[in-house]
CSV table of N, CA and C in Angstrom, one decimal:
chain,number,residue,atom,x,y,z
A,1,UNK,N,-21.0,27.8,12.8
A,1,UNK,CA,-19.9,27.0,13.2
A,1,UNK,C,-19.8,27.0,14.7
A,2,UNK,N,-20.0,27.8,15.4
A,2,UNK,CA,-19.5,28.1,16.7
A,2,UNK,C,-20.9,27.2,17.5
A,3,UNK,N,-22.3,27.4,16.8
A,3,UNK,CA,-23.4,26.6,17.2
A,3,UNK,C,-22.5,24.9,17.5
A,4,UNK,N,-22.4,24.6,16.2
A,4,UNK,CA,-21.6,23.4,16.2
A,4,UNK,C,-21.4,22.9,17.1
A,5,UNK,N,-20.3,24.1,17.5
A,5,UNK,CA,-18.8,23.2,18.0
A,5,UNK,C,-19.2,23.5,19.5
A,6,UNK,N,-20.4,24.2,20.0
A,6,UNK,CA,-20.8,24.0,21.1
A,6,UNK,C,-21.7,23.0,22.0
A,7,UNK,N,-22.4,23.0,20.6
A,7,UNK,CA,-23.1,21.4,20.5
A,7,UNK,C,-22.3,20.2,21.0
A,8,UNK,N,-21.3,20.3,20.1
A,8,UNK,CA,-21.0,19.1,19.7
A,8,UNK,C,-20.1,19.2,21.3
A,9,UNK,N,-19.9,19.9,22.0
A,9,UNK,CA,-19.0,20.1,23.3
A,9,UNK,C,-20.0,19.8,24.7
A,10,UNK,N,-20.6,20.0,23.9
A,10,UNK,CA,-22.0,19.9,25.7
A,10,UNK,C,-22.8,18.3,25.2
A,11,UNK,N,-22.6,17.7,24.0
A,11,UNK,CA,-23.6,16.8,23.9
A,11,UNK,C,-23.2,15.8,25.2
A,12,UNK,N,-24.1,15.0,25.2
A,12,UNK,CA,-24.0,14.3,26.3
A,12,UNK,C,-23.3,12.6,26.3
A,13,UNK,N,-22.8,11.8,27.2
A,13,UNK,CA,-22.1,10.9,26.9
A,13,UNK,C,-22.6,9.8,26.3
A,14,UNK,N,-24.1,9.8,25.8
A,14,UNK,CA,-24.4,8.4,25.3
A,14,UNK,C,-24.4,8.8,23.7
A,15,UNK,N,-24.4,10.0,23.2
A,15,UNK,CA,-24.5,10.2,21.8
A,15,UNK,C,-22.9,10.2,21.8
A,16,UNK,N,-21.7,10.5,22.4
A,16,UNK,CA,-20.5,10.1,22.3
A,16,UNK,C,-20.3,8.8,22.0
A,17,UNK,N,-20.8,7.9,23.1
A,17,UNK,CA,-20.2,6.8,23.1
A,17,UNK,C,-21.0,5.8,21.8
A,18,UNK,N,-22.1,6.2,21.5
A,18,UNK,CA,-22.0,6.2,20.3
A,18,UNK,C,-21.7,6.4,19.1
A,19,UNK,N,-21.1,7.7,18.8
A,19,UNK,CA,-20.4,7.9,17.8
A,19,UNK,C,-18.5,7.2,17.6
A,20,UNK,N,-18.3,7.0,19.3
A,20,UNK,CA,-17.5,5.8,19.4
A,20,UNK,C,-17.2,4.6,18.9
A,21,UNK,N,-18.5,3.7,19.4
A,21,UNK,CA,-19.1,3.0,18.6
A,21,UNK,C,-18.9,2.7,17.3
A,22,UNK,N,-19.4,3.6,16.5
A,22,UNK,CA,-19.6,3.9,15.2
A,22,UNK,C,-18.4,4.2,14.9
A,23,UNK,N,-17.4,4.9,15.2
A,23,UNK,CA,-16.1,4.8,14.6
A,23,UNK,C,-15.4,3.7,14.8
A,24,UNK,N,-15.5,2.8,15.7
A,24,UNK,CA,-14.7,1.6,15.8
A,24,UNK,C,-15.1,0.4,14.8
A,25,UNK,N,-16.5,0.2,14.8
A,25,UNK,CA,-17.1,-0.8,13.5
A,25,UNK,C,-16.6,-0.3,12.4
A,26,UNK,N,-16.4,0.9,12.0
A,26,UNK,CA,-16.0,1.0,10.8
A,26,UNK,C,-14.3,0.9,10.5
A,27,UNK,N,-13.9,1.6,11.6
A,27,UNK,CA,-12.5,0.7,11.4
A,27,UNK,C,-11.9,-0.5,11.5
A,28,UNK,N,-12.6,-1.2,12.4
A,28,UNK,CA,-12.8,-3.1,12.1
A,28,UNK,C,-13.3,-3.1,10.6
A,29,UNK,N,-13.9,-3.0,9.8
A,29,UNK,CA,-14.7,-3.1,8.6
A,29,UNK,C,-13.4,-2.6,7.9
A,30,UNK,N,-12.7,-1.7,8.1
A,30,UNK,CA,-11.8,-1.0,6.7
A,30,UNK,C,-10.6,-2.4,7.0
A,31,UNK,N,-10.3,-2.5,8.3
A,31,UNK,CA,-9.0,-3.4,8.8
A,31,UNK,C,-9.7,-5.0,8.1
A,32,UNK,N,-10.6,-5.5,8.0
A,32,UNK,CA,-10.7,-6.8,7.6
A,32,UNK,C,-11.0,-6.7,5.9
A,33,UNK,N,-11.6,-5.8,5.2
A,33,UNK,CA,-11.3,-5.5,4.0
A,33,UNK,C,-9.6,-5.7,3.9
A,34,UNK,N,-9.1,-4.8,4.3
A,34,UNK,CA,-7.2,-4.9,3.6
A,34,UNK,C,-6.9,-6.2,4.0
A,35,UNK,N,-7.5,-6.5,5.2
A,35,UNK,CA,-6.7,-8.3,4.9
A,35,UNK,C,-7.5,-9.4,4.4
A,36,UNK,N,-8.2,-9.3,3.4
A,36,UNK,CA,-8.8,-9.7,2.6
A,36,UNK,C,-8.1,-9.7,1.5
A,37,UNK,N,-7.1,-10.5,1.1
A,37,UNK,CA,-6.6,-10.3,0.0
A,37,UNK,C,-6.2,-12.1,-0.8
A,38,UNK,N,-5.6,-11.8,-2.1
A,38,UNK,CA,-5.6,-12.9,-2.6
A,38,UNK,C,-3.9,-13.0,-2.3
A,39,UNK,N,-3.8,-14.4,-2.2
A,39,UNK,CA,-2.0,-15.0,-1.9
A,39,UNK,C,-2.0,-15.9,-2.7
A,40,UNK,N,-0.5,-15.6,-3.5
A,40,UNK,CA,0.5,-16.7,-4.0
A,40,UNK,C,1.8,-17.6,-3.4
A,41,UNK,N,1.1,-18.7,-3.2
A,41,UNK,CA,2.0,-19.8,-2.7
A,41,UNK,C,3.0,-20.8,-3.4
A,42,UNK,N,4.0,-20.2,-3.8
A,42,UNK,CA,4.5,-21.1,-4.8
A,42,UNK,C,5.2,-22.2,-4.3
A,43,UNK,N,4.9,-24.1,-4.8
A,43,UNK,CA,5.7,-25.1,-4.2
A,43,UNK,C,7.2,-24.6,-4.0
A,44,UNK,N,7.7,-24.6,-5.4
A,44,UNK,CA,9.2,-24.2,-5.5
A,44,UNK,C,9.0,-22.7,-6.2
A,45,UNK,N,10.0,-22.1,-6.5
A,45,UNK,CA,10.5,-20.7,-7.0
A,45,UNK,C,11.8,-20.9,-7.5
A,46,UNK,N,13.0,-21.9,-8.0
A,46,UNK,CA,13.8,-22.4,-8.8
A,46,UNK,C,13.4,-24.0,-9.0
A,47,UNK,N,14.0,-24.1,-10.0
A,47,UNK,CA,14.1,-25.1,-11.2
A,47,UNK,C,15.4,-25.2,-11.6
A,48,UNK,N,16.0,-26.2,-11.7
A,48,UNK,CA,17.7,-26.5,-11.8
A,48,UNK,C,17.1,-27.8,-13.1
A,49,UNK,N,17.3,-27.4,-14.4
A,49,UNK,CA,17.3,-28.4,-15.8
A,49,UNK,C,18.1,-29.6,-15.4
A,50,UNK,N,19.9,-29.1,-14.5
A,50,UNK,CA,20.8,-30.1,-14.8
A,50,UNK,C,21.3,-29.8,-16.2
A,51,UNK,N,21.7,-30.8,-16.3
A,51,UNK,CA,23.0,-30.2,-18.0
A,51,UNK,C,21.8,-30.9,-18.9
A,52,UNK,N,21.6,-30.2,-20.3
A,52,UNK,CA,21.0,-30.3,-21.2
A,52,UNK,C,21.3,-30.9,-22.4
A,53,UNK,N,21.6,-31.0,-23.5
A,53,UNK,CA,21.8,-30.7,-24.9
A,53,UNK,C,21.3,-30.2,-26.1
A,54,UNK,N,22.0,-29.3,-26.3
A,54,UNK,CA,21.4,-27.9,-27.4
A,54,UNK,C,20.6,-28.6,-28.5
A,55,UNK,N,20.9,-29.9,-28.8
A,55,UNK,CA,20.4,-31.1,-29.7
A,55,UNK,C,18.8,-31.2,-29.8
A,56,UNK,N,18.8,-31.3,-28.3
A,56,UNK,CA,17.2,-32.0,-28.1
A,56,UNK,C,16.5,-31.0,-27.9
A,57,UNK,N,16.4,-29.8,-27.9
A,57,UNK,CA,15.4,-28.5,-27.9
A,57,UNK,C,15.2,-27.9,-27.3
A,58,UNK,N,13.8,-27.1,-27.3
A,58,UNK,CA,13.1,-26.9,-26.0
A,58,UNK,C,13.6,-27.6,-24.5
A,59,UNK,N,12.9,-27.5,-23.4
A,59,UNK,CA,12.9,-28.1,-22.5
A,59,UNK,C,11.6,-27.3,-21.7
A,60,UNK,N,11.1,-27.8,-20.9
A,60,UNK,CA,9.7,-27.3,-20.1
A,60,UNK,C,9.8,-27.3,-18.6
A,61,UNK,N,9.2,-26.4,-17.9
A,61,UNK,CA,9.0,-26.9,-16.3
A,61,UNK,C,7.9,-26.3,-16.2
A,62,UNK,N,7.2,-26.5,-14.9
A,62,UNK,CA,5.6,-26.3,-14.6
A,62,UNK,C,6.2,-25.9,-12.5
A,63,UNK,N,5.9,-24.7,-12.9
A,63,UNK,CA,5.8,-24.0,-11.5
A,63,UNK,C,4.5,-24.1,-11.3
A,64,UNK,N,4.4,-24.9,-9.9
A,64,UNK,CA,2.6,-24.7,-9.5
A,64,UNK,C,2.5,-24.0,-8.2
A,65,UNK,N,1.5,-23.1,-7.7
A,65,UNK,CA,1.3,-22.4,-6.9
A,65,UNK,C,-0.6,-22.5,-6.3
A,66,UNK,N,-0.7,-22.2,-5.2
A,66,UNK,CA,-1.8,-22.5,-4.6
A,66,UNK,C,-2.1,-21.3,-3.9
A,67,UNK,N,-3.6,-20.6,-4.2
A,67,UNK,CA,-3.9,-19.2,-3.8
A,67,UNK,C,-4.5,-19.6,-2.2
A,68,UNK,N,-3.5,-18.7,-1.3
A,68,UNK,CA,-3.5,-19.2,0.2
A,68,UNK,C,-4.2,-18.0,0.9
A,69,UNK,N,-4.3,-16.9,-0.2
A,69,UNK,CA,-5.3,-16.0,-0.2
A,69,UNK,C,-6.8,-16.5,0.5
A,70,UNK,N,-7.9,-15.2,0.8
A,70,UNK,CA,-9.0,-15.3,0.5
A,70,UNK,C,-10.2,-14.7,-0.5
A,71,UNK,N,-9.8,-14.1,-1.4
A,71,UNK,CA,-9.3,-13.9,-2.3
A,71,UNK,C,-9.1,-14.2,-3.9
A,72,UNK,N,-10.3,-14.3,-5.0
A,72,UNK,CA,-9.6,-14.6,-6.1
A,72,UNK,C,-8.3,-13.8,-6.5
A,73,UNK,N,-7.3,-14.8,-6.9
A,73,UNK,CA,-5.6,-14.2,-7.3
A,73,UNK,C,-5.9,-14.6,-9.3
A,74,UNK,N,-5.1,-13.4,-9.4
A,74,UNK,CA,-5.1,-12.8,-10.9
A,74,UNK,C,-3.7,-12.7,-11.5
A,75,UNK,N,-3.1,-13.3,-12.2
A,75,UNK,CA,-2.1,-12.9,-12.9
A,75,UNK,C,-2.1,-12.4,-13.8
A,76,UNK,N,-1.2,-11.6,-13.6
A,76,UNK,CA,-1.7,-9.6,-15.0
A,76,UNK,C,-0.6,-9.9,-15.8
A,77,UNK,N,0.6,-10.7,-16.0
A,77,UNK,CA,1.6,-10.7,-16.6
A,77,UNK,C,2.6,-11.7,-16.3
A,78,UNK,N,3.3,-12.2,-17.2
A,78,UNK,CA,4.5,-13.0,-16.2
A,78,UNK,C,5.9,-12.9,-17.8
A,79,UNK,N,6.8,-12.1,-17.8
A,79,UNK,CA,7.2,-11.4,-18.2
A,79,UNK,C,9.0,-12.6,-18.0
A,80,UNK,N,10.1,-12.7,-19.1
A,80,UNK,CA,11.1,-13.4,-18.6
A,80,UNK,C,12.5,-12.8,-18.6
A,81,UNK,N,13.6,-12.6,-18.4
A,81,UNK,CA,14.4,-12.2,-18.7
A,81,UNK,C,15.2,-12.2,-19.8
A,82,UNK,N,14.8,-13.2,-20.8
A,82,UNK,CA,15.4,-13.2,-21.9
A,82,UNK,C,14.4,-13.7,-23.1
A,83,UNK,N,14.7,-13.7,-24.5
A,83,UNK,CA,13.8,-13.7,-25.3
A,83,UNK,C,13.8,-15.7,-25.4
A,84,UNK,N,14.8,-16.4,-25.5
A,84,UNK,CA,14.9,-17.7,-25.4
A,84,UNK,C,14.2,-18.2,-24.1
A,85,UNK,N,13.5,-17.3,-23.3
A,85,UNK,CA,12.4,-18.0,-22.1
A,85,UNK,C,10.9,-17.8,-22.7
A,86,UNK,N,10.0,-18.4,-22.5
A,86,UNK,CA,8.5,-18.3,-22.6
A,86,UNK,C,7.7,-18.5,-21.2
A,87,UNK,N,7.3,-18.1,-21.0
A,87,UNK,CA,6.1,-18.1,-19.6
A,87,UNK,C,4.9,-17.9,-19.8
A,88,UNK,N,4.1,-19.0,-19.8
A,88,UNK,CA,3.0,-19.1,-19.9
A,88,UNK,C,2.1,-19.6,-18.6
A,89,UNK,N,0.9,-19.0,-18.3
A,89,UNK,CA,0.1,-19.4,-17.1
A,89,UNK,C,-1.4,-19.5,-17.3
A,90,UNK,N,-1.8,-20.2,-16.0
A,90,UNK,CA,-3.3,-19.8,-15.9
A,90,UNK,C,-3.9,-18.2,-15.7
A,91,UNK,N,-4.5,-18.1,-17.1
A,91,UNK,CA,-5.4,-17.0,-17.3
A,91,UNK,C,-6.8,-16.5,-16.5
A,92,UNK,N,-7.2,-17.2,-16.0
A,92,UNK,CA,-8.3,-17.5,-15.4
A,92,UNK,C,-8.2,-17.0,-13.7
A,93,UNK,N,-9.0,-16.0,-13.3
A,93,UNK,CA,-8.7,-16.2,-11.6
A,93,UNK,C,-8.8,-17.5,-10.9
A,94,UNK,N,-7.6,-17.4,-10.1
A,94,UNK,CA,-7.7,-18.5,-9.0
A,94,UNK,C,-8.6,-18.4,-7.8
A,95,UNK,N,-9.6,-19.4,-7.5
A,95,UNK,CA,-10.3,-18.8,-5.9
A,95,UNK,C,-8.8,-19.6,-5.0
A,96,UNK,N,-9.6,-19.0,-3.9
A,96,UNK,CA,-8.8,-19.0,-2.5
A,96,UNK,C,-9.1,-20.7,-2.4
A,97,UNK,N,-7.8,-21.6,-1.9
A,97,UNK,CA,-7.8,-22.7,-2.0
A,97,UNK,C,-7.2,-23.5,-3.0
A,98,UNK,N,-7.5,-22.7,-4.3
A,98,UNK,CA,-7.2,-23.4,-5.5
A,98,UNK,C,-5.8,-23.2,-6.1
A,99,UNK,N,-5.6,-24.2,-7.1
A,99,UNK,CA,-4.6,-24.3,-7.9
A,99,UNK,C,-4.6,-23.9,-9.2
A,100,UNK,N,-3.0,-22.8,-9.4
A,100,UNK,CA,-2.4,-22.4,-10.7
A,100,UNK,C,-1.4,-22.7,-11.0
A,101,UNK,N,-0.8,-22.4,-12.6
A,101,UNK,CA,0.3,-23.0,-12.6
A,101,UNK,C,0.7,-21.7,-13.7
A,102,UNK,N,2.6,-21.8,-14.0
A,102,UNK,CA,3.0,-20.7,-14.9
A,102,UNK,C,4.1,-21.8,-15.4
A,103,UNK,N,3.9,-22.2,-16.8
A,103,UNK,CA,4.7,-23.0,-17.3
A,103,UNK,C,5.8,-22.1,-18.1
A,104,UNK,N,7.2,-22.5,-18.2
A,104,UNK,CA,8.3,-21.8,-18.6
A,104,UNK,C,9.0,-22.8,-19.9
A,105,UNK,N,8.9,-22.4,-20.4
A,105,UNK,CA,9.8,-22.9,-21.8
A,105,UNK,C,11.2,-22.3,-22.3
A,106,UNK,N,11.9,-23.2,-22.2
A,106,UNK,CA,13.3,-22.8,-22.3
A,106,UNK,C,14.4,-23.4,-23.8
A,107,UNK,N,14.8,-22.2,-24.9
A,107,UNK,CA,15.3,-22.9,-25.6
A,107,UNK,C,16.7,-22.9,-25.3
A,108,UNK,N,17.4,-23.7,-25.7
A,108,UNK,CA,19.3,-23.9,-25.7
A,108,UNK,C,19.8,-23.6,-26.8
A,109,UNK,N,19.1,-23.5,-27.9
A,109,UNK,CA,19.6,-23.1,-29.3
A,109,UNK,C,20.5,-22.1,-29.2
A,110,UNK,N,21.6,-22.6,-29.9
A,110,UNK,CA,22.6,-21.2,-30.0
A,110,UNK,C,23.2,-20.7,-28.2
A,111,UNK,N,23.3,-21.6,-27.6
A,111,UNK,CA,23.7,-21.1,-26.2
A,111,UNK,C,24.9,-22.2,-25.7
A,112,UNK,N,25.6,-22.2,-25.2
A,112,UNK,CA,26.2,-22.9,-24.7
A,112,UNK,C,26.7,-22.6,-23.0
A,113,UNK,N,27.3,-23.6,-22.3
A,113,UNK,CA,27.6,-23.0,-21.1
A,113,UNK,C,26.4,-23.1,-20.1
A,114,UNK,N,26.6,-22.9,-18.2
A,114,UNK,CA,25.3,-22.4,-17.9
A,114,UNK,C,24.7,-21.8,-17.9
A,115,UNK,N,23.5,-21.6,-17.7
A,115,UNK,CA,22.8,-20.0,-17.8
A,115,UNK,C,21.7,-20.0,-16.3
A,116,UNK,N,21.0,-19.1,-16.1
A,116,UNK,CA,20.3,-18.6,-15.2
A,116,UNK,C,19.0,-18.0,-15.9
A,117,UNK,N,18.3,-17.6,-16.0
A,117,UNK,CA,16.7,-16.9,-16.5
A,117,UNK,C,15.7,-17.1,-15.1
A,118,UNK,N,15.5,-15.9,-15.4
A,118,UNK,CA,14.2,-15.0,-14.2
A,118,UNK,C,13.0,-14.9,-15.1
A,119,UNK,N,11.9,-15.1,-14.5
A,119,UNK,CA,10.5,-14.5,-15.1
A,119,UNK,C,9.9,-14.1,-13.8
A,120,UNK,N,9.4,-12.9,-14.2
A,120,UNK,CA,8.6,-11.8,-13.1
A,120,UNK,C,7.5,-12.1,-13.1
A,121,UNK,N,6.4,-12.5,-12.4
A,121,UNK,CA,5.3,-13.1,-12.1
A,121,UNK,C,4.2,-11.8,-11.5
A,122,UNK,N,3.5,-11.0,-12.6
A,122,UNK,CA,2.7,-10.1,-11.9
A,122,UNK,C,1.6,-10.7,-11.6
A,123,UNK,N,1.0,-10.0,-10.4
A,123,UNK,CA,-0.2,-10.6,-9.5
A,123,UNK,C,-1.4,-9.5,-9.2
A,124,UNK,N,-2.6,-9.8,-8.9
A,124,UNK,CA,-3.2,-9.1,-8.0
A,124,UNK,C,-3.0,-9.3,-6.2
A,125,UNK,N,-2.1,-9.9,-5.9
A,125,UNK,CA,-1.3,-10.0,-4.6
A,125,UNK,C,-0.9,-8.5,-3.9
A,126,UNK,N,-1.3,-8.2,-2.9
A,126,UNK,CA,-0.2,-7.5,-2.1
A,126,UNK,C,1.4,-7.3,-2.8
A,127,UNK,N,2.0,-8.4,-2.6
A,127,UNK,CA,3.4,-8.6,-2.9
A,127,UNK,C,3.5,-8.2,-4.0
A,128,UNK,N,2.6,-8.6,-5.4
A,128,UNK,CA,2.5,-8.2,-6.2
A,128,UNK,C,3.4,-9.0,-7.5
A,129,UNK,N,4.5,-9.5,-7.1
A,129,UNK,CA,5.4,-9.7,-8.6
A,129,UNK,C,6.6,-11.0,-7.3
A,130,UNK,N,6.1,-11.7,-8.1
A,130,UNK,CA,7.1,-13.1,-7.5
A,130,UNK,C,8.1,-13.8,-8.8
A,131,UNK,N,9.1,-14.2,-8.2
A,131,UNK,CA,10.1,-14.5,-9.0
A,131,UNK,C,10.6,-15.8,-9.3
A,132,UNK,N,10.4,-16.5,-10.3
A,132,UNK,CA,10.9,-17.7,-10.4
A,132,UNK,C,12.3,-17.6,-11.2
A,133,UNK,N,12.6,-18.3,-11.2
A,133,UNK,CA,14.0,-19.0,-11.5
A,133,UNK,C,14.5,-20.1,-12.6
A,134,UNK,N,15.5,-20.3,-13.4
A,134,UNK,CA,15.8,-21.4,-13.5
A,134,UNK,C,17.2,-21.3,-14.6
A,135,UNK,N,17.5,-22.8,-14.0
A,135,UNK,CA,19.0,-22.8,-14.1
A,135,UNK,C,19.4,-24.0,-14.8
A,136,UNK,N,20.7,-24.1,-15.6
A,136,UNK,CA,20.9,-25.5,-15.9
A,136,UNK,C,22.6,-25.3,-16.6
A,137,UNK,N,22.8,-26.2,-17.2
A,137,UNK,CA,24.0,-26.1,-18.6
A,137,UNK,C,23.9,-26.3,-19.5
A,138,UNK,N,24.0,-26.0,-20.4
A,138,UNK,CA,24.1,-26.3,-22.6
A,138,UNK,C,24.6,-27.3,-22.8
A,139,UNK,N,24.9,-28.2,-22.8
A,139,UNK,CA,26.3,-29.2,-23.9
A,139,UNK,C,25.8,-28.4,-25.2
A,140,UNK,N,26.7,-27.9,-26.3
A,140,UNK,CA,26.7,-27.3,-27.3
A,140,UNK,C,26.8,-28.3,-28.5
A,141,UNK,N,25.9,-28.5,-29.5
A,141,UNK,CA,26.0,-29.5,-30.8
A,141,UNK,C,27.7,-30.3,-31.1
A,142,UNK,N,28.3,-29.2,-30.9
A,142,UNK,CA,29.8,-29.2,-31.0
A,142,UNK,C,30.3,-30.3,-30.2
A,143,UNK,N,29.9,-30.4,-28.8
A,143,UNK,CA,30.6,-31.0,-27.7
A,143,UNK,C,30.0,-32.7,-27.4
A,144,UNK,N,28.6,-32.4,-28.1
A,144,UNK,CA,27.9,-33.7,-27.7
A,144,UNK,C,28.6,-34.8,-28.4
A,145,UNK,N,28.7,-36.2,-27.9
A,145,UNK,CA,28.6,-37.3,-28.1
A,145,UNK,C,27.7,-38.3,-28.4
């Protein structure tokens, strides 16, 4: 040990500044690896239905997002706040550039009034979990005309 560290005390300044060198390429290399990552761009992040009727069913919207990443982006899950939401997406990695989408289905059955519903959007992102929205009112079977 003491060999070492006497070595390594007396070596001279071009095997330093090489090992300089060499530490700095590799932390450029570790630093452009982490920002290498995939990004989700979403156009919107709420959806407003407007007033509905419980009558006519279902109702749909189509959130589309564009990976601004470089980076294939991965959706691991997209998960809703209530059982009367459905979220469905592209399964498939997105490359960097390209377009995805997570379509949300919403029933009114049995609901009346406005409501609000969240679906969590898990990612291979950094950020990791984006949040969409959406909003509207019931007219209830009862009230329609």
């Amino acid at each position: 040990m003491t060999r070492f560290l006497c070595n390594f005390a007396t070596n001279n300044k071009s095997t330093n500044m090489k090992r300089f060198i060499i530490f700095t390429i590799a932390a450029v290399l570790c630093q452009i690896a982490i920002m290498a990552q995939p990004k989700a761009e979403f156009k919107a992040v709420t959806h407003d239905f407007g007033t509905i009727k419980e009558s006519k069913g279902t109702v749909k919207h189509t959130f589309e997002f564009k990976n601004t990443g470089d980076k294939p982006l991965v959706i691991v899950d997209a998960v809703a706040s209530c059982g009367c939401t459905r979220p469905s997406y592209t399964a498939k990695p997105i490359k960097p550039g390209k377009k995805g989408k997570v379509e949300v289905t919403f029933s009114p059955v049995g609901r009346a009034g406005t409501f609000r519903k969240t679906i969590k959007v898990k990612t291979n992102c950094p950020d990791k979990v984006s949040t969409l929205t959406i909003t509207g009112t019931i007219i209830p079977k009862s009230r329609e005309k």
